[in-house]
Short mmCIF file of C-alpha atoms (C1' of nucleotides) in Angstrom, two decimals:
data_model
loop_
_atom_site.label_atom_id
_atom_site.label_comp_id
_atom_site.label_asym_id
_atom_site.label_seq_id
_atom_site.Cartn_x
_atom_site.Cartn_y
_atom_site.Cartn_z
CA UNK A 179 1.36 -13.24 -18.65
CA UNK A 180 1.60 -16.94 -18.21
CA UNK A 181 -1.24 -18.16 -16.05
CA UNK A 182 -4.78 -17.00 -15.99
CA UNK A 183 -5.85 -15.00 -13.00
CA UNK A 184 -4.16 -15.60 -9.74
CA UNK A 185 -6.13 -14.00 -6.94
CA UNK A 186 -4.33 -11.23 -5.20
CA UNK A 187 -4.63 -13.00 -1.89
CA UNK A 188 -2.85 -15.96 -3.35
CA UNK A 189 -0.12 -13.89 -4.93
CA UNK A 190 0.65 -12.34 -1.59
CA UNK A 191 1.13 -15.72 -0.04
CA UNK A 192 3.52 -17.01 -2.64
CA UNK A 193 6.60 -15.35 -1.17
CA UNK A 194 5.66 -16.83 2.16
CA UNK A 195 5.49 -20.31 0.74
CA UNK A 196 8.70 -19.71 -1.09
CA UNK A 197 10.49 -18.66 2.04
CA UNK A 198 9.44 -21.72 3.94
CA UNK A 199 10.27 -24.06 1.09
CA UNK A 200 13.77 -22.73 1.19
CA UNK A 201 14.01 -23.60 4.83
CA UNK A 202 12.74 -27.09 4.19
CA UNK A 203 15.09 -27.56 1.31
CA UNK A 204 18.09 -26.43 3.27
CA UNK A 205 17.10 -28.79 6.02
CA UNK A 206 17.26 -31.61 3.53
CA UNK A 207 13.55 -32.33 3.52
CA UNK A 208 12.35 -34.08 0.40
CA UNK A 209 8.61 -34.03 0.59
CA UNK A 210 5.97 -32.00 2.30
CA UNK A 211 2.21 -32.22 2.48
CA UNK A 212 -0.21 -29.36 2.46
CA UNK A 213 -1.04 -30.22 6.05
CA UNK A 214 2.54 -29.87 7.17
CA UNK A 215 2.96 -26.67 5.27
CA UNK A 216 -0.22 -25.43 6.81
CA UNK A 217 1.16 -25.52 10.31
CA UNK A 218 4.35 -23.81 9.38
CA UNK A 219 2.93 -20.91 7.45
CA UNK A 220 -0.36 -20.70 9.30
CA UNK A 221 -2.57 -20.98 6.30
CA UNK A 222 -5.34 -23.53 6.02
CA UNK A 223 -4.23 -26.61 4.13
CA UNK A 224 -7.13 -26.36 1.72
CA UNK A 225 -6.17 -22.81 0.95
CA UNK A 226 -2.65 -23.94 0.22
CA UNK A 227 -3.84 -26.64 -2.14
CA UNK A 228 -6.17 -24.21 -3.79
CA UNK A 229 -3.35 -21.70 -4.14
CA UNK A 230 -1.03 -24.23 -5.69
CA UNK A 231 -3.70 -25.53 -7.98
CA UNK A 232 -3.85 -22.22 -9.80
CA UNK A 233 -0.54 -23.21 -11.26
CA UNK A 234 -1.60 -26.69 -12.24
CA UNK A 235 -0.93 -29.99 -10.57
CA UNK A 236 2.23 -29.47 -8.60
CA UNK A 237 1.88 -32.32 -6.20
CA UNK A 238 1.33 -36.03 -6.22
CA UNK A 239 -1.81 -37.44 -4.70
CA UNK A 240 -1.19 -39.64 -1.76
CA UNK A 241 2.31 -38.29 -1.51
CA UNK A 242 2.45 -34.56 -1.17
CA UNK A 243 4.77 -32.11 -2.84
CA UNK A 244 8.37 -32.59 -3.78
CA UNK A 245 10.19 -29.82 -1.98
CA UNK A 246 12.85 -29.28 -4.57
CA UNK A 247 10.48 -29.31 -7.50
CA UNK A 248 8.14 -26.93 -5.78
CA UNK A 249 10.98 -24.67 -4.81
CA UNK A 250 12.24 -24.52 -8.36
CA UNK A 251 8.81 -23.85 -9.65
CA UNK A 252 8.33 -20.91 -7.34
CA UNK A 253 11.78 -19.70 -8.08
CA UNK A 254 10.79 -19.35 -11.68
CA UNK A 255 7.34 -18.06 -10.98
CA UNK A 256 8.52 -15.40 -8.58
CA UNK A 257 11.40 -14.49 -10.84
CA UNK A 258 13.85 -15.48 -8.20
CA UNK A 259 15.99 -16.96 -10.87
CA UNK A 260 16.75 -13.74 -12.60
CA UNK A 261 17.62 -10.28 -11.45
CA UNK A 262 15.05 -7.55 -11.53
CA UNK A 263 16.45 -4.08 -11.51
CA UNK A 264 14.46 -1.37 -9.88
CA UNK A 265 15.02 2.33 -9.52
CA UNK A 266 14.65 4.48 -6.47
CA UNK A 267 13.60 8.08 -6.77
CA UNK A 268 14.24 10.42 -3.89
CA UNK A 269 17.29 9.72 -1.78
CA UNK A 270 16.07 11.25 1.44
CA UNK A 271 15.86 9.57 4.80
CA UNK A 272 13.70 6.76 3.77
CA UNK A 273 15.15 6.47 0.32
CA UNK A 274 18.61 6.17 1.69
CA UNK A 275 17.53 3.45 4.03
CA UNK A 276 15.99 1.44 1.29
CA UNK A 277 19.23 1.62 -0.63
CA UNK A 278 20.83 -0.14 2.26
CA UNK A 279 17.94 -2.41 2.89
CA UNK A 280 18.66 -5.88 1.80
CA UNK A 281 15.66 -6.36 -0.40
CA UNK A 282 14.94 -9.98 0.06
CA UNK A 283 17.67 -12.05 1.51
CA UNK A 284 17.87 -13.46 -1.95
CA UNK A 285 19.42 -11.58 -4.77
CA UNK A 286 16.62 -11.36 -7.23
CA UNK A 287 15.78 -7.74 -6.70
CA UNK A 288 18.30 -5.00 -6.81
CA UNK A 289 18.12 -1.26 -6.80
CA UNK A 290 20.38 -0.45 -9.69
CA UNK A 291 19.82 3.25 -10.00
CA UNK A 292 18.70 6.09 -7.78
CA UNK A 293 17.67 9.59 -8.66
CA UNK A 294 17.58 12.78 -6.69
CA UNK A 295 16.95 16.40 -7.37
CA UNK A 296 19.60 17.47 -4.92
CA UNK A 297 22.75 18.42 -6.77
CA UNK A 298 24.95 17.43 -3.89
CA UNK A 299 23.75 13.87 -3.91
CA UNK A 300 23.38 13.45 -7.63
CA UNK A 301 26.38 11.96 -9.37
CA UNK A 302 27.61 10.25 -6.25
CA UNK A 303 27.35 6.66 -5.20
CA UNK A 304 25.26 5.91 -2.15
CA UNK A 305 25.44 2.53 -0.55
CA UNK A 306 26.79 1.15 -3.76
CA UNK A 307 24.04 2.56 -5.92
CA UNK A 308 24.76 5.31 -8.42
CA UNK A 309 22.63 8.39 -7.93
CA UNK A 310 21.71 10.34 -11.03
CA UNK A 311 20.19 13.78 -11.35
CA UNK A 312 16.52 13.88 -12.20
CA UNK A 313 17.31 15.13 -15.66
CA UNK A 314 18.89 11.80 -16.51
CA UNK A 315 16.04 9.73 -15.22
CA UNK A 316 14.20 8.93 -18.39
CA UNK A 317 17.39 8.11 -20.19
CA UNK A 318 18.76 5.86 -17.48
CA UNK A 319 15.49 4.03 -16.97
CA UNK A 320 15.39 3.21 -20.61
CA UNK A 321 19.02 2.25 -20.90
CA UNK A 322 18.78 -0.04 -17.91
CA UNK A 323 15.35 -1.27 -18.94
CA UNK A 324 13.93 -0.61 -15.54
CA UNK A 325 10.19 -0.81 -15.23
CA UNK A 326 9.73 -0.76 -11.50
CA UNK A 327 10.42 2.25 -9.34
CA UNK A 328 10.36 3.01 -5.68
CA UNK A 329 9.03 6.47 -4.98
CA UNK A 330 10.35 8.18 -1.88
CA UNK A 331 10.17 11.85 -2.77
CA UNK A 332 8.53 14.62 -0.76
CA UNK A 333 4.77 14.84 -1.03
CA UNK A 334 4.71 17.90 -3.20
CA UNK A 335 6.75 16.28 -5.92
CA UNK A 336 5.12 12.89 -5.84
CA UNK A 337 2.65 13.30 -8.66
CA UNK A 338 5.07 15.11 -10.91
CA UNK A 339 7.73 12.49 -10.50
CA UNK A 340 5.18 9.75 -10.99
CA UNK A 341 4.21 11.37 -14.27
CA UNK A 342 7.81 11.38 -15.34
CA UNK A 343 8.21 7.75 -14.38
CA UNK A 344 5.18 6.80 -16.39
CA UNK A 345 6.48 8.79 -19.32
CA UNK A 346 9.72 6.88 -19.06
CA UNK A 347 7.84 3.64 -19.40
CA UNK A 348 7.78 2.45 -15.81
CA UNK A 349 5.07 -0.13 -15.24
CA UNK A 350 5.03 -0.46 -11.50
CA UNK A 351 5.54 2.03 -8.72
CA UNK A 352 5.98 1.32 -5.08
CA UNK A 353 4.68 4.52 -3.62
CA UNK A 354 5.92 5.50 -0.20
CA UNK A 355 4.27 8.90 -0.24
CA UNK A 356 0.83 9.42 1.23
CA UNK A 357 -0.38 10.80 -2.08
CA UNK A 358 -2.84 8.79 -4.12
CA UNK A 359 -1.07 8.87 -7.43
CA UNK A 360 -3.12 9.10 -10.54
CA UNK A 361 -1.59 7.10 -13.34
CA UNK A 362 -2.82 5.28 -16.42
CA UNK A 363 -4.57 2.00 -15.82
CA UNK A 364 -1.62 0.16 -17.27
CA UNK A 365 0.61 1.18 -14.41
CA UNK A 366 0.36 -0.66 -11.16
CA UNK A 367 0.74 1.22 -7.94
CA UNK A 368 1.62 -0.38 -4.65
CA UNK A 369 1.00 2.06 -1.85
CA UNK A 370 3.05 1.81 1.29
CA UNK A 371 2.01 4.56 3.60
CA UNK A 372 4.03 3.95 6.72
CA UNK A 373 2.65 6.85 8.70
CA UNK A 374 -0.87 5.87 7.85
CA UNK A 375 -0.15 2.29 8.72
CA UNK A 376 1.21 3.23 12.09
CA UNK A 377 -1.65 5.57 12.75
CA UNK A 378 -4.18 2.92 11.90
CA UNK A 379 -2.44 0.55 14.25
CA UNK A 380 -2.59 3.06 17.06
CA UNK A 381 -6.17 3.86 16.24
CA UNK A 382 -7.22 0.27 16.52
CA UNK A 383 -5.40 -0.14 19.79
CA UNK A 384 -7.13 2.79 21.37
CA UNK A 385 -10.55 2.03 20.07
CA UNK A 386 -10.78 -1.69 20.06
CA UNK A 387 -8.63 -2.52 22.99
CA UNK A 388 -8.11 -6.11 22.26
CA UNK A 389 -9.07 -8.58 19.73
CA UNK A 390 -7.16 -10.70 17.34
CA UNK A 391 -6.07 -9.04 14.19
CA UNK A 392 -3.05 -9.88 12.19
CA UNK A 393 -3.57 -7.55 9.35
CA UNK A 394 -1.33 -7.56 6.38
CA UNK A 395 0.05 -4.71 4.55
CA UNK A 396 -2.02 -4.39 1.84
CA UNK A 397 -4.97 -5.76 2.46
CA UNK B 3 -12.88 1.32 23.00
CA UNK B 4 -15.32 4.03 22.16
CA UNK B 5 -17.27 3.18 19.05
CA UNK B 6 -18.50 -0.14 17.89
CA UNK B 7 -16.82 -1.69 14.92
CA UNK B 8 -15.26 0.54 12.36
CA UNK B 9 -14.47 -1.40 9.21
CA UNK B 10 -10.83 -1.59 8.44
CA UNK B 11 -11.40 0.01 5.09
CA UNK B 12 -12.95 2.97 6.80
CA UNK B 13 -10.19 3.26 9.35
CA UNK B 14 -7.66 3.43 6.60
CA UNK B 15 -9.45 6.30 4.99
CA UNK B 16 -9.62 8.39 8.10
CA UNK B 17 -6.11 9.76 7.83
CA UNK B 18 -6.89 10.71 4.26
CA UNK B 19 -9.94 12.67 5.28
CA UNK B 20 -8.01 14.21 8.07
CA UNK B 21 -5.29 15.37 5.78
CA UNK B 22 -7.71 17.05 3.44
CA UNK B 23 -9.70 18.64 6.22
CA UNK B 24 -6.54 20.32 7.35
CA UNK B 25 -6.07 21.78 3.94
CA UNK B 26 -9.62 23.06 3.89
CA UNK B 27 -9.32 24.50 7.34
CA UNK B 28 -6.12 26.31 6.54
CA UNK B 29 -7.74 27.71 3.45
CA UNK B 30 -10.40 29.19 5.68
CA UNK B 31 -13.22 27.01 4.40
CA UNK B 32 -16.09 26.69 6.83
CA UNK B 33 -18.27 23.99 5.43
CA UNK B 34 -17.91 21.09 3.11
CA UNK B 35 -20.32 18.55 1.67
CA UNK B 36 -19.70 14.90 1.11
CA UNK B 37 -19.88 15.59 -2.61
CA UNK B 38 -17.13 18.16 -2.46
CA UNK B 39 -15.00 15.93 -0.29
CA UNK B 40 -15.62 13.14 -2.70
CA UNK B 41 -13.91 14.89 -5.56
CA UNK B 42 -10.92 15.84 -3.50
CA UNK B 43 -10.17 12.50 -1.94
CA UNK B 44 -11.55 10.37 -4.73
CA UNK B 45 -13.91 8.38 -2.62
CA UNK B 46 -17.57 8.03 -3.46
CA UNK B 47 -19.72 10.51 -1.57
CA UNK B 48 -21.96 7.78 -0.24
CA UNK B 49 -18.94 5.99 1.10
CA UNK B 50 -17.80 9.12 2.83
CA UNK B 51 -21.16 9.62 4.46
CA UNK B 52 -21.21 6.01 5.47
CA UNK B 53 -17.72 6.27 6.88
CA UNK B 54 -18.60 9.32 8.92
CA UNK B 55 -21.84 7.82 10.10
CA UNK B 56 -19.97 5.15 12.01
CA UNK B 57 -19.07 7.89 14.41
CA UNK B 58 -22.57 9.23 14.72
CA UNK B 59 -24.13 12.25 13.12
CA UNK B 60 -21.27 14.55 12.37
CA UNK B 61 -22.94 16.66 9.74
CA UNK B 62 -26.06 18.69 9.32
CA UNK B 63 -28.60 17.70 6.74
CA UNK B 64 -29.06 20.21 4.03
CA UNK B 65 -25.85 21.88 5.07
CA UNK B 66 -22.91 19.54 5.05
CA UNK B 67 -20.11 19.25 7.54
CA UNK B 68 -18.54 21.99 9.55
CA UNK B 69 -14.89 21.82 8.65
CA UNK B 70 -13.55 22.88 12.01
CA UNK B 71 -15.81 20.60 13.99
CA UNK B 72 -15.01 17.68 11.80
CA UNK B 73 -11.32 18.41 11.96
CA UNK B 74 -11.40 18.53 15.72
CA UNK B 75 -13.36 15.38 15.87
CA UNK B 76 -10.85 13.54 13.77
CA UNK B 77 -8.03 15.09 15.67
CA UNK B 78 -9.35 13.45 18.78
CA UNK B 79 -10.32 10.23 17.10
CA UNK B 80 -6.98 9.80 15.45
CA UNK B 81 -5.15 10.88 18.55
CA UNK B 82 -3.63 13.76 16.73
CA UNK B 83 -4.17 15.88 19.77
CA UNK B 84 -1.81 14.04 21.97
CA UNK B 85 1.57 12.52 21.54
CA UNK B 86 1.91 8.79 21.16
CA UNK B 87 5.30 7.46 21.99
CA UNK B 88 6.48 4.41 20.20
CA UNK B 89 9.60 2.34 20.50
CA UNK B 90 11.80 1.00 17.78
CA UNK B 91 13.66 -2.23 18.22
CA UNK B 92 16.59 -2.99 16.01
CA UNK B 93 18.62 -0.05 14.81
CA UNK B 94 19.92 -1.55 11.61
CA UNK B 95 19.58 -0.14 8.14
CA UNK B 96 15.87 0.11 8.11
CA UNK B 97 15.56 0.90 11.77
CA UNK B 98 17.92 3.76 11.45
CA UNK B 99 15.97 5.16 8.57
CA UNK B 100 12.74 5.06 10.44
CA UNK B 101 14.33 7.01 13.24
CA UNK B 102 14.92 9.76 10.77
CA UNK B 103 11.66 9.31 9.02
CA UNK B 104 9.25 12.04 9.80
CA UNK B 105 6.37 9.91 10.93
CA UNK B 106 3.43 11.93 9.85
CA UNK B 107 4.02 15.51 9.02
CA UNK B 108 2.14 16.17 12.20
CA UNK B 109 3.67 15.63 15.56
CA UNK B 110 1.37 13.12 17.10
CA UNK B 111 3.64 10.13 16.79
CA UNK B 112 7.17 10.05 17.98
CA UNK B 113 9.75 7.39 18.39
CA UNK B 114 10.92 8.07 21.89
CA UNK B 115 13.14 5.11 22.48
CA UNK B 116 15.13 2.66 20.45
CA UNK B 117 16.75 -0.60 21.42
CA UNK B 118 19.56 -2.56 19.94
CA UNK B 119 21.58 -5.57 20.86
CA UNK B 120 24.74 -4.08 19.46
CA UNK B 121 26.85 -2.70 22.27
CA UNK B 122 28.35 -0.05 20.07
CA UNK B 123 25.04 1.51 19.28
CA UNK B 124 23.41 1.05 22.63
CA UNK B 125 23.71 3.98 24.97
CA UNK B 126 24.18 6.45 22.16
CA UNK B 127 21.75 8.84 20.62
CA UNK B 128 20.79 8.21 17.02
CA UNK B 129 18.93 10.88 15.11
CA UNK B 130 17.84 12.37 18.37
CA UNK B 131 16.51 9.15 19.79
CA UNK B 132 18.20 7.46 22.73
CA UNK B 133 19.21 3.90 22.04
CA UNK B 134 19.13 1.49 24.95
CA UNK B 135 20.56 -1.99 25.24
CA UNK B 136 18.08 -4.80 24.98
CA UNK B 137 18.45 -5.53 28.65
CA UNK B 138 16.79 -2.26 29.49
CA UNK B 139 13.89 -2.71 27.16
CA UNK B 140 11.23 -3.90 29.51
CA UNK B 141 12.11 -1.30 32.05
CA UNK B 142 12.14 1.57 29.60
CA UNK B 143 8.92 0.54 27.91
CA UNK B 144 7.19 0.56 31.22
CA UNK B 145 8.69 3.79 32.43
CA UNK B 146 7.77 5.56 29.23
CA UNK B 147 4.43 3.80 29.05
CA UNK B 148 5.02 2.76 25.50
CA UNK B 149 2.62 0.26 24.06
CA UNK B 150 3.46 0.38 20.40
CA UNK B 151 6.69 -0.89 18.96
CA UNK B 152 8.29 -0.98 15.57
CA UNK B 153 10.14 -4.19 14.96
CA UNK B 154 13.13 -4.00 12.65
CA UNK B 155 15.38 -6.73 13.91
CA UNK B 156 16.95 -9.54 11.88
CA UNK B 157 14.67 -12.44 11.06
CA UNK B 158 16.19 -14.86 13.48
CA UNK B 159 15.51 -12.64 16.46
CA UNK B 160 12.06 -11.50 15.45
CA UNK B 161 9.98 -13.92 17.43
CA UNK B 162 12.13 -13.71 20.53
CA UNK B 163 12.04 -9.95 20.59
CA UNK B 164 8.32 -9.98 19.94
CA UNK B 165 7.90 -12.22 22.95
CA UNK B 166 9.85 -9.77 25.04
CA UNK B 167 7.78 -6.89 23.79
CA UNK B 168 4.60 -8.68 24.67
CA UNK B 169 5.98 -9.50 28.09
CA UNK B 170 6.71 -5.83 28.56
CA UNK B 171 3.11 -5.01 27.90
CA UNK B 172 3.27 -3.79 24.34
CA UNK B 173 -0.12 -3.90 22.64
CA UNK B 174 0.72 -3.21 19.05
CA UNK B 175 3.66 -4.17 16.89
CA UNK B 176 4.49 -2.88 13.47
CA UNK B 177 6.41 -5.81 12.13
CA UNK B 178 8.91 -5.14 9.38
CA UNK B 179 10.31 -8.64 9.38
CA UNK B 180 8.94 -11.28 7.06
CA UNK B 181 8.21 -13.52 10.01
CA UNK B 182 4.62 -14.22 10.96
CA UNK B 183 4.83 -13.43 14.62
CA UNK B 184 2.78 -15.45 16.98
CA UNK B 185 1.46 -13.37 19.81
CA UNK B 186 -1.53 -13.42 22.13
CA UNK B 187 -4.81 -12.35 20.60
CA UNK B 188 -4.72 -9.17 22.59
CA UNK B 189 -1.73 -7.88 20.70
CA UNK B 190 -2.25 -6.39 17.30
CA UNK B 191 0.29 -6.96 14.61
CA UNK B 192 0.66 -4.80 11.56
CA UNK B 193 2.85 -6.54 9.05
CA UNK B 194 4.86 -4.47 6.65
CA UNK B 195 6.86 -6.81 4.53
CA UNK B 196 8.60 -4.55 2.08
CA UNK B 197 10.39 -7.26 0.18
CA UNK B 198 7.21 -9.23 -0.15
CA UNK B 199 5.37 -6.17 -1.28
CA UNK B 200 7.90 -5.42 -3.93
CA UNK B 201 7.98 -9.00 -5.05
CA UNK B 202 4.24 -9.12 -5.39
CA UNK B 203 4.32 -5.95 -7.42
CA UNK B 204 6.88 -7.41 -9.77
CA UNK B 205 4.99 -10.65 -9.95
CA UNK B 206 1.84 -8.91 -11.05
CA UNK B 207 3.67 -6.93 -13.65
CA UNK B 208 5.20 -9.98 -15.20
CA UNK B 209 2.14 -12.13 -15.10
CA UNK B 210 -0.69 -9.78 -15.69
CA UNK B 211 0.91 -7.29 -17.92
CA UNK B 212 -1.57 -4.51 -17.62
CA UNK B 213 -4.75 -3.83 -15.91
CA UNK B 214 -5.85 -1.30 -13.44
CA UNK B 215 -4.87 -1.97 -9.91
CA UNK B 216 -4.22 0.56 -7.25
CA UNK B 217 -3.74 -1.86 -4.49
CA UNK B 218 -3.33 -0.66 -1.00
CA UNK B 219 -1.06 -1.92 1.56
CA UNK B 220 -3.02 -4.36 3.34
CA UNK B 221 -6.53 -5.39 2.83
"C1'" DT C 1301 -5.31 -56.18 -4.41
"C1'" DT C 1302 -6.84 -53.29 -0.99
"C1'" DC C 1303 -6.35 -49.71 2.17
"C1'" DT C 1304 -4.58 -45.26 3.21
"C1'" DT C 1305 -2.99 -40.94 2.19
"C1'" DT C 1306 -3.23 -36.74 0.01
"C1'" DT C 1307 -4.05 -33.98 -3.93
"C1'" DG C 1308 -7.14 -31.10 -6.94
"C1'" DT C 1309 -11.29 -28.79 -7.50
"C1'" DA C 1310 -16.39 -27.92 -7.84
"C1'" DA C 1311 -19.53 -25.91 -5.20
"C1'" DA C 1312 -21.05 -23.68 -1.09
"C1'" DA C 1313 -20.56 -20.40 2.26
"C1'" DG C 1314 -18.77 -16.46 4.09
"C1'" DT C 1315 -16.84 -11.80 4.32
"C1'" DC C 1316 -16.44 -7.40 3.37
"C1'" DG C 1317 -16.83 -3.19 1.20
"C1'" DG C 1318 -19.30 -0.16 -1.86
"C1'" DT C 1319 -23.48 1.76 -3.89
"C1'" DC C 1320 -28.28 2.83 -4.41
"C1'" DA C 1321 -32.31 4.87 -3.09
"C1'" DC C 1322 -35.02 6.99 -0.12
"C1'" DC C 1323 -36.32 9.34 4.10
"C1'" DT C 1324 -35.41 13.13 7.10
"C1'" DT C 1325 -33.66 17.39 8.38
"C1'" DT C 1326 -32.00 21.89 7.61
"C1'" DT C 1327 -31.27 25.79 4.78
"C1'" DG C 1328 -32.64 29.53 2.40
"C1'" DT C 1329 -35.76 32.08 -0.51
"C1'" DC C 1330 -39.95 34.49 -1.55
"C1'" DG D 632 -44.44 30.79 7.11
"C1'" DA D 633 -44.52 27.85 3.33
"C1'" DC D 634 -42.02 25.50 0.06
"C1'" DA D 635 -38.27 24.10 -2.82
"C1'" DA D 636 -33.53 22.74 -2.75
"C1'" DA D 637 -29.63 20.74 -0.63
"C1'" DA D 638 -27.41 17.27 1.85
"C1'" DG D 639 -26.78 13.90 5.56
"C1'" DG D 640 -28.02 9.19 7.52
"C1'" DT D 641 -29.03 4.51 6.68
"C1'" DG D 642 -31.42 0.00 5.42
"C1'" DA D 643 -30.98 -2.99 1.82
"C1'" DC D 644 -28.73 -4.83 -1.83
"C1'" DC D 645 -25.11 -6.09 -4.85
"C1'" DG D 646 -20.84 -7.83 -6.18
"C1'" DA D 647 -16.24 -9.23 -5.77
"C1'" DC D 648 -13.20 -11.96 -3.65
"C1'" DT D 649 -11.73 -15.61 -0.34
"C1'" DT D 650 -12.06 -19.37 2.37
"C1'" DT D 651 -13.81 -23.70 3.53
"C1'" DT D 652 -16.17 -27.90 2.74
"C1'" DA D 653 -16.48 -32.05 0.72
"C1'" DC D 654 -15.37 -35.57 -2.13
"C1'" DA D 655 -13.73 -38.05 -6.24
"C1'" DA D 656 -9.45 -39.34 -8.28
"C1'" DA D 657 -4.86 -40.66 -8.09
"C1'" DA D 658 -0.83 -42.39 -6.07
"C1'" DG D 659 1.62 -44.78 -2.67
"C1'" DA D 660 2.11 -48.59 0.74
"C1'" DA D 661 1.80 -53.19 2.31
#
DNA sequence: TTCTTTTGTAAAAGTCGGTCACCTTTTGTC
DNA sequence: GACAAAAGGTGACCGACTTTTACAAAAGAA
């Protein structure tokens, strides 16, 4: 809610900058210029300056950016300094993997609750995360004040579960199902359709042969 | 190699059309108009017509599209009619999950080989997929004529493994590591940075509060 | 002080995707 | 067979973002 409108393209680059700043910091580097950064993260230096400028004047003219200051700034901005709990709904193949997946080498994001309809899995602990039955979802989400959920349920339950999540006050859903969820405008959906992604990749290979093309996820 | 330049946005919609066409076909529907399709897939009818038109004249004026014809066309275009083998490198948490993951309900994509540096995993079969040691990678990729790989290795090996993949003739890499791989222009990279994705989602929630925003992966 | 470096940003240019509007073709009805 | 209705194909346009250019302003360096 802090800053005005950060372009989506910029927001997607922030974690990249953040990652590299960490490397610099750990290497004991004090200062860095947009030009140096540019080479490392493969983003035009002007774009980097423009990106940074959305947050105000972070650097010093004729000097560059102070690595530690910048790092701390991003840490705050990206909420790396506090823990964000997220929920995972649907402990199937993929769901289970994500429980194990070390979300960000850092420790700012943690899956603190999982939910599954399967009675055998519910009420157990999987990969260190407690799994609750679907009936407890709303309650748990509210108790734990979770407002981000990862959706890895089968296609045919996707919309229903999404509705429940919304009803429970969730504000962001990372949707791994191929379904286009319909939710209120206040809820943000991040679609991650792995099968689609892979298929598109294959499609481009077969039909374009060669060409550059480092496409992001979400683009 | 066939058609000219299909916009990325269009390419990403193709699997969506395909999915719905299957439903129509199974329901015994013979014809469908862009307007009808529009409602079902929530894409403007003009956009649908435009999308289709990249492939030539697939419909009949005053009539619409023949469901079966269209389905078959897409089946070919999306390579749903033949099996594409892909490899997976790095059988860790995420890698293991993807082995289990039913890539596309259909059966056109299959992970037919996996590779891992870990001696304990190599030479076993995980979730029905044979796991080879890294030393055998190049050989296996060539024997099995695999040109798409899924990269789920630890960060510090990402670039090295990517280099090996390229050397083995791989043409497309679905990169799950946060590293920006540098590869020849002839190799297509599809980045899927889950942590980044999640972080961006959280970032937007915290800083924008609410607003519409069904953002896709990629763009 | 003066020169050099490097930021911050206004403005320009580019990119891409979506939508409109209209023409053409085919259907289907009388 | 003629004509109205339906629906695809497509050129042109619009609009939203993004990137890049370009340069003044500020800070450091000597």
